[in-house]
Coordinates of N, CA, C and O and ligand atoms in Angstrom, one line a residue:
X30 N -59.8 -186.3 -152.6 CA -59.5 -187.0 -153.9 C -58.7 -186.0 -154.8 O -59.1 -184.9 -154.9
X31 N -57.7 -186.5 -155.4 CA -56.8 -185.7 -156.3 C -56.6 -186.4 -157.6 O -56.8 -187.6 -157.7
X32 N -56.2 -185.6 -158.6 CA -55.9 -186.2 -159.9 C -54.4 -186.3 -160.1 O -53.7 -185.4 -159.7
X33 N -54.0 -187.5 -160.5 CA -52.6 -187.7 -160.8 C -52.5 -188.2 -162.2 O -52.8 -189.3 -162.5
X34 N -51.9 -187.4 -163.1 CA -52.0 -187.7 -164.5 C -53.5 -187.9 -164.9 O -54.3 -187.0 -164.6
X35 N -53.8 -189.0 -165.6 CA -55.2 -189.2 -165.9 C -55.9 -190.2 -165.0 O -56.9 -190.7 -165.3
X36 N -55.3 -190.4 -163.8 CA -55.9 -191.4 -162.9 C -56.3 -190.8 -161.6 O -55.6 -189.9 -161.1
X37 N -57.3 -191.2 -161.0 CA -57.8 -190.7 -159.7 C -57.1 -191.4 -158.5 O -57.0 -192.6 -158.5
X38 N -56.7 -190.6 -157.6 CA -56.1 -191.1 -156.3 C -56.9 -190.7 -155.2 O -57.3 -189.5 -155.0
X39 N -57.4 -191.7 -154.4 CA -58.4 -191.4 -153.3 C -57.8 -191.5 -151.9 O -58.4 -191.0 -151.0
X40 N -56.6 -192.1 -151.7 CA -56.1 -192.2 -150.4 C -55.5 -190.8 -149.9 O -55.0 -190.0 -150.7
X41 N -55.4 -190.7 -148.6 CA -54.8 -189.5 -148.1 C -53.3 -189.6 -148.2 O -52.8 -190.8 -148.2
X42 N -52.6 -188.5 -148.5 CA -51.1 -188.6 -148.7 C -50.4 -189.3 -147.5 O -50.8 -189.2 -146.4
X43 N -49.4 -190.1 -147.9 CA -48.6 -190.8 -146.8 C -47.5 -189.8 -146.3 O -47.0 -188.9 -147.1
X44 N -47.1 -189.9 -145.1 CA -46.0 -189.2 -144.6 C -44.7 -190.0 -145.0 O -44.8 -191.2 -145.2
X45 N -43.6 -189.3 -145.1 CA -42.3 -190.0 -145.4 C -42.1 -191.0 -144.3 O -42.5 -190.8 -143.1
X46 N -41.4 -192.1 -144.7 CA -41.1 -193.2 -143.7 C -39.9 -193.9 -144.1 O -39.4 -193.8 -145.3
X47 N -39.3 -194.7 -143.2 CA -38.2 -195.5 -143.6 C -38.5 -196.9 -143.1 O -39.3 -197.2 -142.2
X48 N -37.8 -197.9 -143.8 CA -37.8 -199.3 -143.4 C -36.4 -199.7 -143.2 O -35.5 -199.1 -143.7
X49 N -36.2 -200.8 -142.5 CA -34.9 -201.4 -142.3 C -34.8 -202.7 -143.0 O -35.7 -203.6 -142.8
X50 N -33.8 -202.9 -143.9 CA -33.6 -204.1 -144.7 C -32.3 -204.7 -144.3 O -31.3 -204.1 -144.3
X51 N -32.4 -206.0 -143.9 CA -31.2 -206.8 -143.6 C -30.8 -207.5 -144.9 O -31.5 -208.4 -145.4
X52 N -29.6 -207.1 -145.4 CA -29.2 -207.6 -146.7 C -29.0 -209.1 -146.7 O -29.0 -209.7 -147.8
X53 N -28.6 -209.7 -145.6 CA -28.3 -211.1 -145.6 C -29.6 -212.0 -145.5 O -29.8 -212.9 -146.3
X54 N -30.5 -211.6 -144.6 CA -31.7 -212.4 -144.4 C -32.8 -212.0 -145.3 O -33.8 -212.8 -145.5
X55 N -32.8 -210.8 -145.7 CA -33.9 -210.2 -146.5 C -35.0 -209.6 -145.6 O -36.0 -209.2 -146.1
X56 N -34.8 -209.7 -144.3 CA -35.8 -209.2 -143.4 C -36.1 -207.7 -143.7 O -35.2 -206.9 -143.8
X57 N -37.4 -207.4 -143.7 CA -37.8 -206.0 -144.0 C -38.7 -205.6 -142.8 O -39.7 -206.2 -142.6
X58 N -38.2 -204.6 -142.1 CA -39.0 -204.2 -140.9 C -39.3 -202.7 -140.8 O -38.4 -201.9 -141.0
X59 N -40.6 -202.4 -140.6 CA -41.7 -203.3 -140.5 C -42.1 -203.8 -141.8 O -41.8 -203.2 -142.8
X60 N -42.8 -204.9 -141.8 CA -43.6 -205.3 -143.0 C -45.0 -205.6 -142.6 O -45.3 -205.9 -141.5
X61 N -45.9 -205.5 -143.6 CA -47.3 -205.7 -143.3 C -47.9 -207.0 -143.9 O -49.0 -207.4 -143.6
X62 N -47.1 -207.6 -144.8 CA -47.5 -208.9 -145.3 C -46.4 -209.8 -145.6 O -45.2 -209.3 -145.9
X63 N -46.6 -211.1 -145.4 CA -45.6 -212.1 -145.7 C -46.3 -213.2 -146.4 O -47.2 -213.9 -145.9
X64 N -45.8 -213.5 -147.7 CA -46.4 -214.5 -148.5 C -45.5 -215.6 -148.6 O -44.3 -215.4 -148.9
X65 N -46.0 -216.9 -148.4 CA -45.1 -218.1 -148.5 C -45.6 -218.8 -149.8 O -46.8 -219.0 -150.0
X66 N -44.7 -219.3 -150.5 CA -45.0 -220.2 -151.6 C -44.2 -221.6 -151.4 O -43.0 -221.6 -151.4
X67 N -45.0 -222.6 -151.3 CA -44.4 -224.0 -151.2 C -44.5 -224.7 -152.5 O -45.2 -224.2 -153.4
X68 N -43.8 -225.8 -152.6 CA -43.8 -226.6 -153.9 C -45.3 -226.8 -154.3 O -45.6 -226.8 -155.5
X69 N -46.2 -227.1 -153.4 CA -47.6 -227.4 -153.8 C -48.3 -226.2 -154.3 O -49.3 -226.4 -155.0
X70 N -47.8 -225.0 -154.1 CA -48.4 -223.8 -154.6 C -48.1 -223.6 -156.1 O -48.6 -222.6 -156.7
X71 N -47.2 -224.4 -156.6 CA -46.7 -224.1 -158.0 C -47.0 -225.2 -159.0 O -46.1 -225.6 -159.8
X72 N -48.2 -225.8 -158.9 CA -48.6 -226.9 -159.8 C -48.4 -226.4 -161.2 O -48.9 -225.4 -161.6
X73 N -47.8 -227.2 -162.0 CA -47.7 -226.9 -163.4 C -46.5 -226.1 -163.8 O -46.1 -225.9 -164.9
X74 N -45.8 -225.5 -162.8 CA -44.7 -224.6 -163.1 C -43.4 -225.4 -163.4 O -42.7 -224.9 -164.3
X75 N -43.2 -226.5 -162.8 CA -41.9 -227.2 -163.0 C -42.1 -228.3 -164.1 O -43.2 -228.9 -164.2
X76 N -41.1 -228.6 -164.8 CA -41.2 -229.5 -165.9 C -41.4 -230.9 -165.4 O -42.2 -231.7 -166.1
X77 N -40.8 -231.3 -164.3 CA -40.9 -232.7 -163.8 C -42.0 -232.8 -162.8 O -41.8 -232.6 -161.6
X78 N -43.2 -233.1 -163.2 CA -44.4 -233.2 -162.3 C -44.3 -234.3 -161.3 O -44.8 -234.2 -160.2
X79 N -43.6 -235.4 -161.7 CA -43.4 -236.5 -160.8 C -42.5 -236.1 -159.6 O -42.8 -236.4 -158.4
X80 N -41.4 -235.4 -159.9 CA -40.5 -235.0 -158.9 C -41.2 -234.0 -158.0 O -41.0 -234.0 -156.7
X81 N -42.1 -233.1 -158.6 CA -42.8 -232.1 -157.8 C -43.7 -232.9 -156.8 O -43.8 -232.5 -155.6
X82 N -44.4 -233.9 -157.3 CA -45.4 -234.6 -156.4 C -44.6 -235.3 -155.3 O -45.1 -235.3 -154.1
X83 N -43.5 -235.9 -155.5 CA -42.7 -236.5 -154.5 C -42.3 -235.5 -153.4 O -42.4 -235.8 -152.2
X84 N -41.9 -234.3 -153.8 CA -41.5 -233.3 -152.9 C -42.7 -232.9 -152.0 O -42.6 -232.6 -150.8
X85 N -43.9 -232.7 -152.7 CA -45.1 -232.3 -151.9 C -45.4 -233.4 -150.9 O -45.6 -233.1 -149.7
X86 N -45.4 -234.6 -151.3 CA -45.7 -235.7 -150.3 C -44.6 -235.8 -149.2 O -44.9 -236.3 -148.1
X87 N -43.4 -235.5 -149.6 CA -42.3 -235.6 -148.6 C -42.1 -234.4 -147.7 O -41.1 -234.2 -147.1
X88 N -43.1 -233.5 -147.6 CA -43.0 -232.4 -146.6 C -43.3 -231.0 -147.2 O -43.4 -230.0 -146.5
X89 N -43.4 -231.0 -148.5 CA -43.8 -229.7 -149.2 C -43.0 -228.5 -148.8 O -43.4 -227.6 -148.2
X90 N -41.7 -228.6 -149.2 CA -40.8 -227.5 -148.8 C -41.2 -226.1 -149.2 O -41.9 -225.9 -150.2
X91 N -40.7 -225.1 -148.4 CA -40.9 -223.7 -148.7 C -40.0 -223.4 -149.8 O -38.7 -223.6 -149.7
X92 N -40.5 -222.8 -150.9 CA -39.6 -222.4 -152.1 C -39.2 -220.9 -151.9 O -38.1 -220.6 -152.0
X93 N -40.2 -220.0 -151.6 CA -39.8 -218.6 -151.4 C -40.8 -217.9 -150.5 O -41.9 -218.4 -150.3
X94 N -40.4 -216.8 -150.0 CA -41.2 -215.9 -149.2 C -41.0 -214.5 -149.6 O -40.0 -214.1 -150.1
X95 N -42.1 -213.7 -149.5 CA -42.1 -212.3 -149.9 C -42.5 -211.4 -148.8 O -43.6 -211.7 -148.2
X96 N -41.7 -210.5 -148.3 CA -42.0 -209.6 -147.3 C -42.3 -208.2 -147.9 O -41.5 -207.7 -148.7
X97 N -43.4 -207.6 -147.5 CA -43.8 -206.4 -148.2 C -44.4 -205.4 -147.2 O -45.0 -205.8 -146.2
X98 N -44.1 -204.1 -147.4 CA -44.7 -203.1 -146.7 C -45.8 -202.5 -147.6 O -45.5 -201.8 -148.6
X99 N -47.1 -202.8 -147.2 CA -48.2 -202.5 -148.1 C -48.5 -201.0 -147.9 O -48.7 -200.5 -146.8
X100 N -48.7 -200.4 -149.1 CA -49.2 -199.0 -149.1 C -50.3 -199.0 -150.2 O -50.5 -200.0 -150.9
X101 N -51.1 -197.9 -150.3 CA -52.2 -197.9 -151.2 C -51.7 -198.3 -152.6 O -50.7 -197.7 -153.1
X102 N -52.5 -199.2 -153.3 CA -52.1 -199.6 -154.6 C -52.6 -198.6 -155.7 O -53.6 -198.9 -156.4
X103 N -52.0 -197.5 -155.7 CA -52.4 -196.4 -156.5 C -51.3 -195.8 -157.3 O -50.1 -195.9 -156.9
X104 N -51.6 -195.2 -158.4 CA -50.6 -194.5 -159.2 C -49.9 -193.5 -158.4 O -50.5 -192.8 -157.6
X105 N -48.6 -193.4 -158.6 CA -47.8 -192.4 -157.8 C -47.1 -193.1 -156.7 O -46.0 -192.7 -156.3
X106 N -47.6 -194.2 -156.1 CA -47.0 -194.9 -155.0 C -46.0 -195.9 -155.5 O -46.1 -196.3 -156.7
X107 N -45.0 -196.2 -154.7 CA -44.0 -197.2 -155.0 C -44.0 -198.2 -153.9 O -43.8 -197.9 -152.7
X108 N -44.2 -199.5 -154.2 CA -44.3 -200.6 -153.2 C -42.9 -201.2 -153.1 O -42.2 -201.5 -154.1
X109 N -42.4 -201.4 -151.9 CA -41.1 -202.0 -151.6 C -41.3 -203.4 -151.0 O -42.2 -203.6 -150.1
X110 N -40.6 -204.4 -151.4 CA -40.7 -205.7 -150.9 C -39.3 -206.5 -151.0 O -38.5 -206.1 -151.8
X111 N -39.2 -207.5 -150.3 CA -38.0 -208.4 -150.5 C -38.5 -209.8 -150.8 O -39.6 -210.2 -150.3
X112 N -37.7 -210.5 -151.6 CA -38.0 -211.9 -151.8 C -36.8 -212.7 -151.3 O -35.6 -212.4 -151.6
X113 N -37.1 -213.8 -150.6 CA -36.1 -214.8 -150.2 C -36.4 -216.1 -150.9 O -37.4 -216.8 -150.5
X114 N -35.6 -216.4 -151.9 CA -35.9 -217.6 -152.7 C -34.9 -218.7 -152.3 O -33.6 -218.5 -152.4
X115 N -35.4 -219.7 -151.6 CA -34.5 -220.7 -151.0 C -33.8 -221.6 -152.0 O -34.2 -221.7 -153.2
X116 N -32.7 -222.2 -151.6 CA -32.0 -223.1 -152.6 C -32.7 -224.4 -152.7 O -33.3 -224.9 -151.7
X117 N -32.6 -225.1 -153.8 CA -33.2 -226.4 -154.0 C -33.6 -226.6 -155.4 O -33.5 -225.7 -156.3
X118 N -34.0 -227.8 -155.7 CA -34.5 -228.1 -157.1 C -35.7 -229.0 -157.0 O -36.0 -229.7 -156.0
X119 N -36.5 -229.0 -158.1 CA -37.6 -229.9 -158.4 C -37.1 -230.7 -159.6 O -37.0 -230.2 -160.7
X120 N -36.7 -232.0 -159.3 CA -36.0 -232.7 -160.4 C -34.7 -232.0 -160.6 O -33.9 -231.7 -159.6
X121 N -34.4 -231.6 -161.8 CA -33.2 -230.9 -162.1 C -33.4 -229.4 -162.2 O -32.5 -228.6 -162.5
X122 N -34.6 -229.0 -162.0 CA -34.9 -227.5 -162.2 C -34.8 -226.8 -160.9 O -35.4 -227.1 -159.9
X123 N -34.0 -225.7 -160.9 CA -33.8 -224.9 -159.7 C -35.1 -224.3 -159.2 O -36.0 -224.0 -160.0
X124 N -35.2 -224.1 -157.9 CA -36.3 -223.4 -157.3 C -36.5 -222.0 -157.9 O -35.5 -221.3 -158.2
X125 N -37.7 -221.6 -158.2 CA -38.0 -220.4 -158.9 C -39.3 -219.8 -158.3 O -40.1 -220.5 -157.6
X126 N -39.6 -218.6 -158.7 CA -40.8 -217.9 -158.3 C -41.9 -218.3 -159.4 O -41.6 -218.8 -160.5
X127 N -43.2 -218.1 -159.0 CA -44.2 -218.4 -160.0 C -44.1 -217.6 -161.3 O -44.2 -218.1 -162.4
X128 N -43.7 -216.3 -161.1 CA -43.6 -215.4 -162.2 C -44.9 -214.8 -162.6 O -46.0 -215.4 -162.4
X129 N -44.9 -213.5 -163.1 CA -46.1 -212.8 -163.4 C -45.8 -211.7 -164.4 O -44.7 -211.2 -164.5
X130 N -46.9 -211.3 -165.1 CA -47.0 -210.0 -165.7 C -47.6 -209.0 -164.6 O -48.3 -209.5 -163.7
X131 N -47.4 -207.8 -164.7 CA -48.2 -206.8 -163.9 C -49.5 -206.7 -164.6 O -49.6 -206.7 -165.9
X132 N -50.6 -206.7 -163.8 CA -52.0 -206.6 -164.4 C -52.1 -205.3 -165.2 O -52.7 -205.4 -166.3
X133 N -51.5 -204.2 -164.7 CA -51.4 -203.0 -165.5 C -50.1 -203.1 -166.3 O -49.0 -203.0 -165.7
X134 N -50.2 -203.5 -167.5 CA -49.0 -204.0 -168.3 C -47.9 -202.9 -168.4 O -46.7 -203.2 -168.4
X135 N -48.3 -201.6 -168.5 CA -47.3 -200.6 -168.7 C -46.7 -200.1 -167.4 O -46.6 -198.9 -167.2
X136 N -46.3 -201.0 -166.5 CA -45.6 -200.7 -165.3 C -44.3 -201.5 -165.2 O -44.4 -202.7 -165.4
X137 N -43.2 -200.9 -164.9 CA -41.9 -201.6 -164.8 C -41.6 -201.9 -163.3 O -42.5 -201.8 -162.5
X138 N -40.4 -202.3 -163.1 CA -40.0 -202.7 -161.7 C -38.5 -202.7 -161.7 O -37.8 -202.9 -162.7
X139 N -37.9 -202.5 -160.5 CA -36.5 -202.6 -160.3 C -36.2 -203.6 -159.2 O -36.8 -203.6 -158.2
X140 N -35.2 -204.5 -159.5 CA -34.7 -205.5 -158.6 C -33.3 -205.1 -158.2 O -32.5 -204.8 -159.1
X141 N -33.0 -205.3 -156.9 CA -31.6 -205.2 -156.4 C -31.2 -206.5 -155.8 O -31.8 -206.9 -154.7
X142 N -30.2 -207.2 -156.3 CA -29.7 -208.4 -155.7 C -28.9 -208.1 -154.4 O -28.1 -207.2 -154.4
X143 N -29.2 -208.9 -153.4 CA -28.5 -208.7 -152.1 C -27.6 -209.9 -151.7 O -26.6 -209.7 -151.1
X144 N -28.1 -211.1 -152.0 CA -27.4 -212.3 -151.5 C -27.7 -213.5 -152.5 O -28.8 -213.6 -153.0
X145 N -26.7 -214.4 -152.6 CA -26.9 -215.5 -153.5 C -26.9 -215.1 -155.0 O -26.7 -214.0 -155.3
X146 N -27.1 -216.1 -155.8 CA -27.0 -215.9 -157.3 C -28.2 -216.6 -158.0 O -28.7 -217.6 -157.5
X147 N -28.5 -216.1 -159.1 CA -29.6 -216.7 -159.9 C -29.8 -216.0 -161.2 O -28.9 -215.3 -161.7
X148 N -31.0 -216.2 -161.7 CA -31.4 -215.6 -163.0 C -32.7 -214.9 -162.8 O -33.5 -215.3 -162.0
X149 N -32.8 -213.8 -163.6 CA -34.1 -213.2 -163.8 C -34.5 -213.5 -165.2 O -33.8 -213.2 -166.2
X150 N -35.6 -214.3 -165.3 CA -36.1 -214.7 -166.7 C -37.2 -213.7 -167.0 O -38.1 -213.3 -166.2
X151 N -37.2 -213.2 -168.3 CA -38.2 -212.3 -168.7 C -38.8 -212.7 -170.0 O -38.1 -213.3 -170.9
X152 N -40.0 -212.3 -170.3 CA -40.7 -212.6 -171.6 C -41.8 -211.6 -171.8 O -42.3 -210.9 -170.9
X153 N -42.1 -211.4 -173.1 CA -43.2 -210.6 -173.5 C -44.3 -211.4 -174.2 O -44.0 -212.5 -174.7
X154 N -45.5 -210.9 -174.3 CA -46.6 -211.6 -175.0 C -46.3 -211.6 -176.5 O -47.0 -212.3 -177.2
X155 N -45.4 -210.8 -177.0 CA -45.1 -210.8 -178.4 C -43.9 -211.7 -178.8 O -43.4 -211.7 -179.9
X156 N -43.4 -212.5 -177.8 CA -42.4 -213.5 -178.1 C -41.0 -213.0 -177.7 O -40.0 -213.8 -177.9
X157 N -40.9 -211.9 -177.0 CA -39.6 -211.5 -176.5 C -39.1 -212.3 -175.4 O -40.0 -212.8 -174.6
X158 N -37.8 -212.6 -175.2 CA -37.3 -213.3 -174.1 C -35.9 -212.8 -173.7 O -35.2 -212.3 -174.5
X159 N -35.6 -212.9 -172.4 CA -34.3 -212.5 -171.9 C -34.0 -213.3 -170.6 O -35.0 -213.8 -169.9
X160 N -32.8 -213.4 -170.3 CA -32.3 -214.0 -169.0 C -31.1 -213.3 -168.5 O -30.1 -213.2 -169.1
X161 N -31.3 -212.7 -167.3 CA -30.3 -211.8 -166.8 C -29.7 -212.5 -165.5 O -30.4 -212.7 -164.6
X162 N -28.4 -212.8 -165.5 CA -27.8 -213.3 -164.3 C -27.9 -212.2 -163.2 O -27.7 -211.0 -163.4
X163 N -28.1 -212.6 -161.9 CA -28.2 -211.7 -160.8 C -27.4 -212.2 -159.6 O -27.3 -213.4 -159.4
X164 N -26.7 -211.3 -159.0 CA -26.0 -211.6 -157.7 C -26.0 -210.3 -156.9 O -26.7 -209.3 -157.2
X165 N -25.3 -210.3 -155.8 CA -25.3 -209.2 -154.9 C -24.8 -207.9 -155.6 O -23.8 -207.9 -156.3
X166 N -25.6 -206.9 -155.6 CA -25.3 -205.6 -156.2 C -25.9 -205.4 -157.6 O -25.9 -204.3 -158.1
X167 N -26.4 -206.5 -158.2 CA -27.0 -206.4 -159.5 C -28.3 -205.6 -159.4 O -29.2 -205.9 -158.6
X168 N -28.4 -204.5 -160.2 CA -29.7 -203.8 -160.3 C -30.3 -204.2 -161.7 O -29.7 -203.9 -162.7
X169 N -31.4 -204.8 -161.6 CA -32.0 -205.3 -162.8 C -33.3 -204.5 -163.1 O -34.1 -204.4 -162.2
X170 N -33.4 -204.1 -164.3 CA -34.6 -203.3 -164.7 C -35.6 -204.2 -165.5 O -35.2 -204.8 -166.5
X171 N -36.8 -204.2 -165.0 CA -37.9 -204.9 -165.7 C -38.7 -203.9 -166.4 O -39.4 -203.1 -165.8
X172 N -38.6 -203.8 -167.7 CA -39.4 -202.8 -168.4 C -40.9 -203.1 -168.4 O -41.3 -204.2 -168.1
X173 N -41.7 -202.1 -168.6 CA -43.2 -202.3 -168.8 C -43.4 -203.5 -169.8 O -42.7 -203.6 -170.7
X174 N -44.5 -204.2 -169.5 CA -44.9 -205.3 -170.5 C -44.1 -206.6 -170.4 O -44.4 -207.5 -171.2
X175 N -43.1 -206.7 -169.6 CA -42.3 -207.9 -169.5 C -42.6 -208.7 -168.3 O -42.6 -208.2 -167.1
X176 N -43.1 -210.0 -168.5 CA -43.3 -210.9 -167.4 C -41.9 -211.2 -166.8 O -40.9 -211.2 -167.5
X177 N -41.9 -211.5 -165.5 CA -40.6 -211.8 -164.8 C -40.7 -212.9 -163.8 O -41.7 -213.0 -163.1
X178 N -39.7 -213.7 -163.7 CA -39.5 -214.8 -162.8 C -38.1 -214.9 -162.4 O -37.2 -214.7 -163.2
X179 N -37.8 -215.2 -161.1 CA -36.4 -215.4 -160.6 C -36.2 -216.8 -160.3 O -37.1 -217.6 -160.0
X180 N -34.9 -217.2 -160.4 CA -34.5 -218.6 -160.2 C -33.2 -218.6 -159.4 O -32.3 -217.8 -159.6
X181 N -33.2 -219.4 -158.3 CA -32.0 -219.5 -157.5 C -31.1 -220.6 -157.9 O -31.4 -221.8 -157.8
X182 N -29.9 -220.3 -158.4 CA -28.9 -221.3 -158.9 C -27.8 -221.5 -157.9 O -26.9 -222.2 -158.1
X183 N -27.9 -220.9 -156.7 CA -26.9 -221.0 -155.7 C -27.3 -222.0 -154.6 O -28.4 -222.5 -154.5
X184 N -26.3 -222.2 -153.6 CA -26.6 -223.1 -152.5 C -27.0 -222.4 -151.3 O -27.0 -222.9 -150.2
X185 N -27.3 -221.1 -151.4 CA -27.8 -220.3 -150.3 C -29.0 -219.5 -150.7 O -29.4 -219.5 -151.9
X186 N -29.7 -218.9 -149.8 CA -30.9 -218.1 -150.3 C -30.5 -217.0 -151.3 O -29.5 -216.4 -151.2
X187 N -31.3 -216.9 -152.3 CA -31.2 -215.8 -153.3 C -32.1 -214.7 -152.8 O -33.3 -214.9 -152.8
X188 N -31.5 -213.6 -152.3 CA -32.3 -212.5 -151.7 C -32.3 -211.3 -152.6 O -31.2 -210.9 -153.0
X189 N -33.4 -210.7 -152.9 CA -33.4 -209.4 -153.6 C -34.5 -208.5 -153.1 O -35.5 -209.0 -152.6
X190 N -34.3 -207.2 -153.4 CA -35.2 -206.2 -153.0 C -35.9 -205.7 -154.3 O -35.2 -205.7 -155.3
X191 N -37.1 -205.3 -154.2 CA -37.9 -204.9 -155.4 C -38.7 -203.6 -155.1 O -39.2 -203.5 -154.0
X192 N -38.8 -202.8 -156.1 CA -39.7 -201.6 -156.0 C -40.5 -201.6 -157.3 O -40.0 -201.7 -158.4
X193 N -41.8 -201.4 -157.1 CA -42.7 -201.4 -158.3 C -43.9 -200.5 -158.1 O -44.3 -200.2 -156.9
X194 N -44.5 -200.0 -159.1 CA -45.6 -199.0 -159.0 C -46.8 -199.5 -158.3 O -47.2 -200.7 -158.5
X195 N -47.4 -198.6 -157.5 CA -48.5 -199.0 -156.7 C -49.7 -199.6 -157.4 O -50.4 -200.5 -156.9
X196 N -49.9 -199.2 -158.6 CA -51.1 -199.6 -159.4 C -50.9 -200.9 -160.2 O -51.8 -201.4 -160.8
X197 N -49.7 -201.5 -160.1 CA -49.3 -202.5 -161.0 C -50.2 -203.8 -160.9 O -50.6 -204.3 -162.0
X198 N -50.4 -204.3 -159.8 CA -51.2 -205.5 -159.6 C -50.4 -206.7 -160.2 O -49.3 -206.5 -160.9
X199 N -50.9 -207.9 -160.0 CA -50.1 -209.1 -160.5 C -51.1 -210.1 -161.3 O -52.1 -210.4 -160.8
X200 N -50.6 -210.4 -162.4 CA -51.4 -211.4 -163.3 C -50.6 -212.7 -163.3 O -49.5 -212.8 -164.0
X201 N -51.0 -213.7 -162.5 CA -50.3 -215.0 -162.5 C -51.0 -216.0 -163.5 O -50.3 -216.9 -164.0
X202 N -52.2 -215.7 -163.8 CA -53.0 -216.6 -164.7 C -52.4 -216.8 -166.1 O -52.3 -217.9 -166.6
X203 N -51.9 -215.7 -166.7 CA -51.3 -215.8 -168.0 C -50.1 -216.8 -168.0 O -49.9 -217.6 -168.9
X204 N -49.2 -216.6 -167.0 CA -48.0 -217.5 -166.9 C -48.4 -218.9 -166.6 O -47.8 -219.8 -167.1
X205 N -49.5 -219.1 -165.8 CA -49.9 -220.5 -165.6 C -50.3 -221.2 -166.9 O -50.1 -222.4 -167.1
X206 N -50.8 -220.4 -167.8 CA -51.2 -221.0 -169.1 C -50.0 -221.1 -170.1 O -49.9 -222.2 -170.8
X207 N -49.1 -220.2 -170.1 CA -48.1 -220.2 -171.1 C -46.7 -220.6 -170.6 O -45.9 -221.1 -171.5
X208 N -46.4 -220.5 -169.3 CA -45.1 -220.8 -168.8 C -44.1 -219.7 -169.4 O -44.5 -218.7 -170.0
X209 N -42.8 -220.0 -169.1 CA -41.8 -219.1 -169.7 C -41.0 -219.9 -170.8 O -40.9 -221.1 -170.7
X210 N -40.4 -219.2 -171.8 CA -39.8 -220.0 -172.8 C -38.4 -220.6 -172.4 O -37.9 -221.4 -173.1
X211 N -37.9 -220.1 -171.3 CA -36.6 -220.7 -170.8 C -36.7 -221.3 -169.4 O -37.5 -220.8 -168.6
X212 N -36.0 -222.4 -169.2 CA -35.9 -223.0 -167.9 C -34.4 -223.0 -167.5 O -33.5 -223.0 -168.3
X213 N -34.1 -223.1 -166.1 CA -32.7 -223.1 -165.7 C -32.6 -224.5 -164.9 O -33.2 -224.7 -163.9
X214 N -31.7 -225.3 -165.4 CA -31.5 -226.7 -164.9 C -30.1 -226.9 -164.3 O -29.1 -226.3 -164.8
X215 N -30.1 -227.7 -163.3 CA -28.8 -228.1 -162.7 C -28.2 -229.2 -163.5 O -28.9 -230.2 -163.7
X216 N -27.0 -229.0 -163.9 CA -26.2 -230.1 -164.7 C -24.9 -230.3 -163.9 O -24.5 -229.5 -163.1
X217 N -24.2 -231.4 -164.3 CA -22.9 -231.6 -163.6 C -21.9 -230.4 -163.9 O -21.0 -230.2 -163.1
X218 N -22.1 -229.7 -165.0 CA -21.3 -228.6 -165.3 C -21.7 -227.3 -164.7 O -21.1 -226.2 -164.8
X219 N -22.9 -227.3 -164.0 CA -23.4 -226.1 -163.4 C -24.8 -225.7 -163.9 O -25.4 -226.5 -164.6
X220 N -25.2 -224.5 -163.7 CA -26.5 -224.1 -164.1 C -26.6 -223.9 -165.6 O -25.6 -223.3 -166.2
X221 N -27.6 -224.5 -166.3 CA -27.7 -224.4 -167.7 C -29.1 -223.8 -168.1 O -30.1 -224.3 -167.6
X222 N -29.0 -222.8 -168.9 CA -30.3 -222.2 -169.4 C -30.7 -222.9 -170.7 O -30.0 -223.1 -171.6
X223 N -32.0 -223.4 -170.6 CA -32.5 -224.1 -171.8 C -33.8 -223.5 -172.3 O -34.6 -223.1 -171.5
Ligands
S6P186 C1 -43.5 -207.9 -157.4 C2 -42.1 -208.4 -157.6 C3 -41.7 -209.5 -156.6 C4 -42.4 -210.9 -156.7 C5 -41.7 -211.9 -155.9 C6 -42.4 -213.3 -156.0 O1 -44.0 -207.2 -158.5 O2 -41.9 -208.8 -158.9 O3 -41.8 -209.0 -155.3 O4 -43.7 -210.7 -156.4 O5 -40.4 -212.1 -156.2 O6 -42.6 -213.6 -157.3 P1 -44.1 -214.0 -157.8 O7 -44.0 -214.2 -159.2 O8 -44.6 -215.2 -157.0 O9 -44.9 -212.8 -157.4
ZN187 ZN1 -43.3 -207.8 -160.5

């Protein structure tokens, strides 16, 4: 057991390692977890509940998947993962992630866009909001205390790599109650932020 800052770290140190990331598919090898989110996993997230129900009954499409290489969820560690957010809409609203605050609020995150285009929506509990366009090569910084959600506005998978602190954890419950202040909708003129 060692002390790191003011927090206790109990795992034995990791040896250096490498992972292989396929920029096009988002495949991360090796990975130790793969999380799938279908339309049915996102009740209440989309504005058009009727359109959502139709999609669920019509086959419940896959909205996104997250591949992660799990390491101890402890201060000092950095967790690496990729998200593959598929193209599609629920009604007029583009496919998006559930969105979350980190449970430990004072932890940030870095996203690197690899393929496709979309938005990173951000908000704070104090009423702050932001929307950052993302595409291949975009490095987006999520500061501590900012909830974050991604939206795919393209016709191909929106793929990005993320690195976040081991102790961060994920708070989805707050977003399920409050939602985000901005939505991204498909219009004849293209993606519109409302
Ligand atoms: C983790 C990081 C991403 C998301 C992923 C899915 O801190 O922000 O890997 O987990 O994009 O989004 P969500 O909101 O379902 O976790
Ligand atoms: Zn996060």
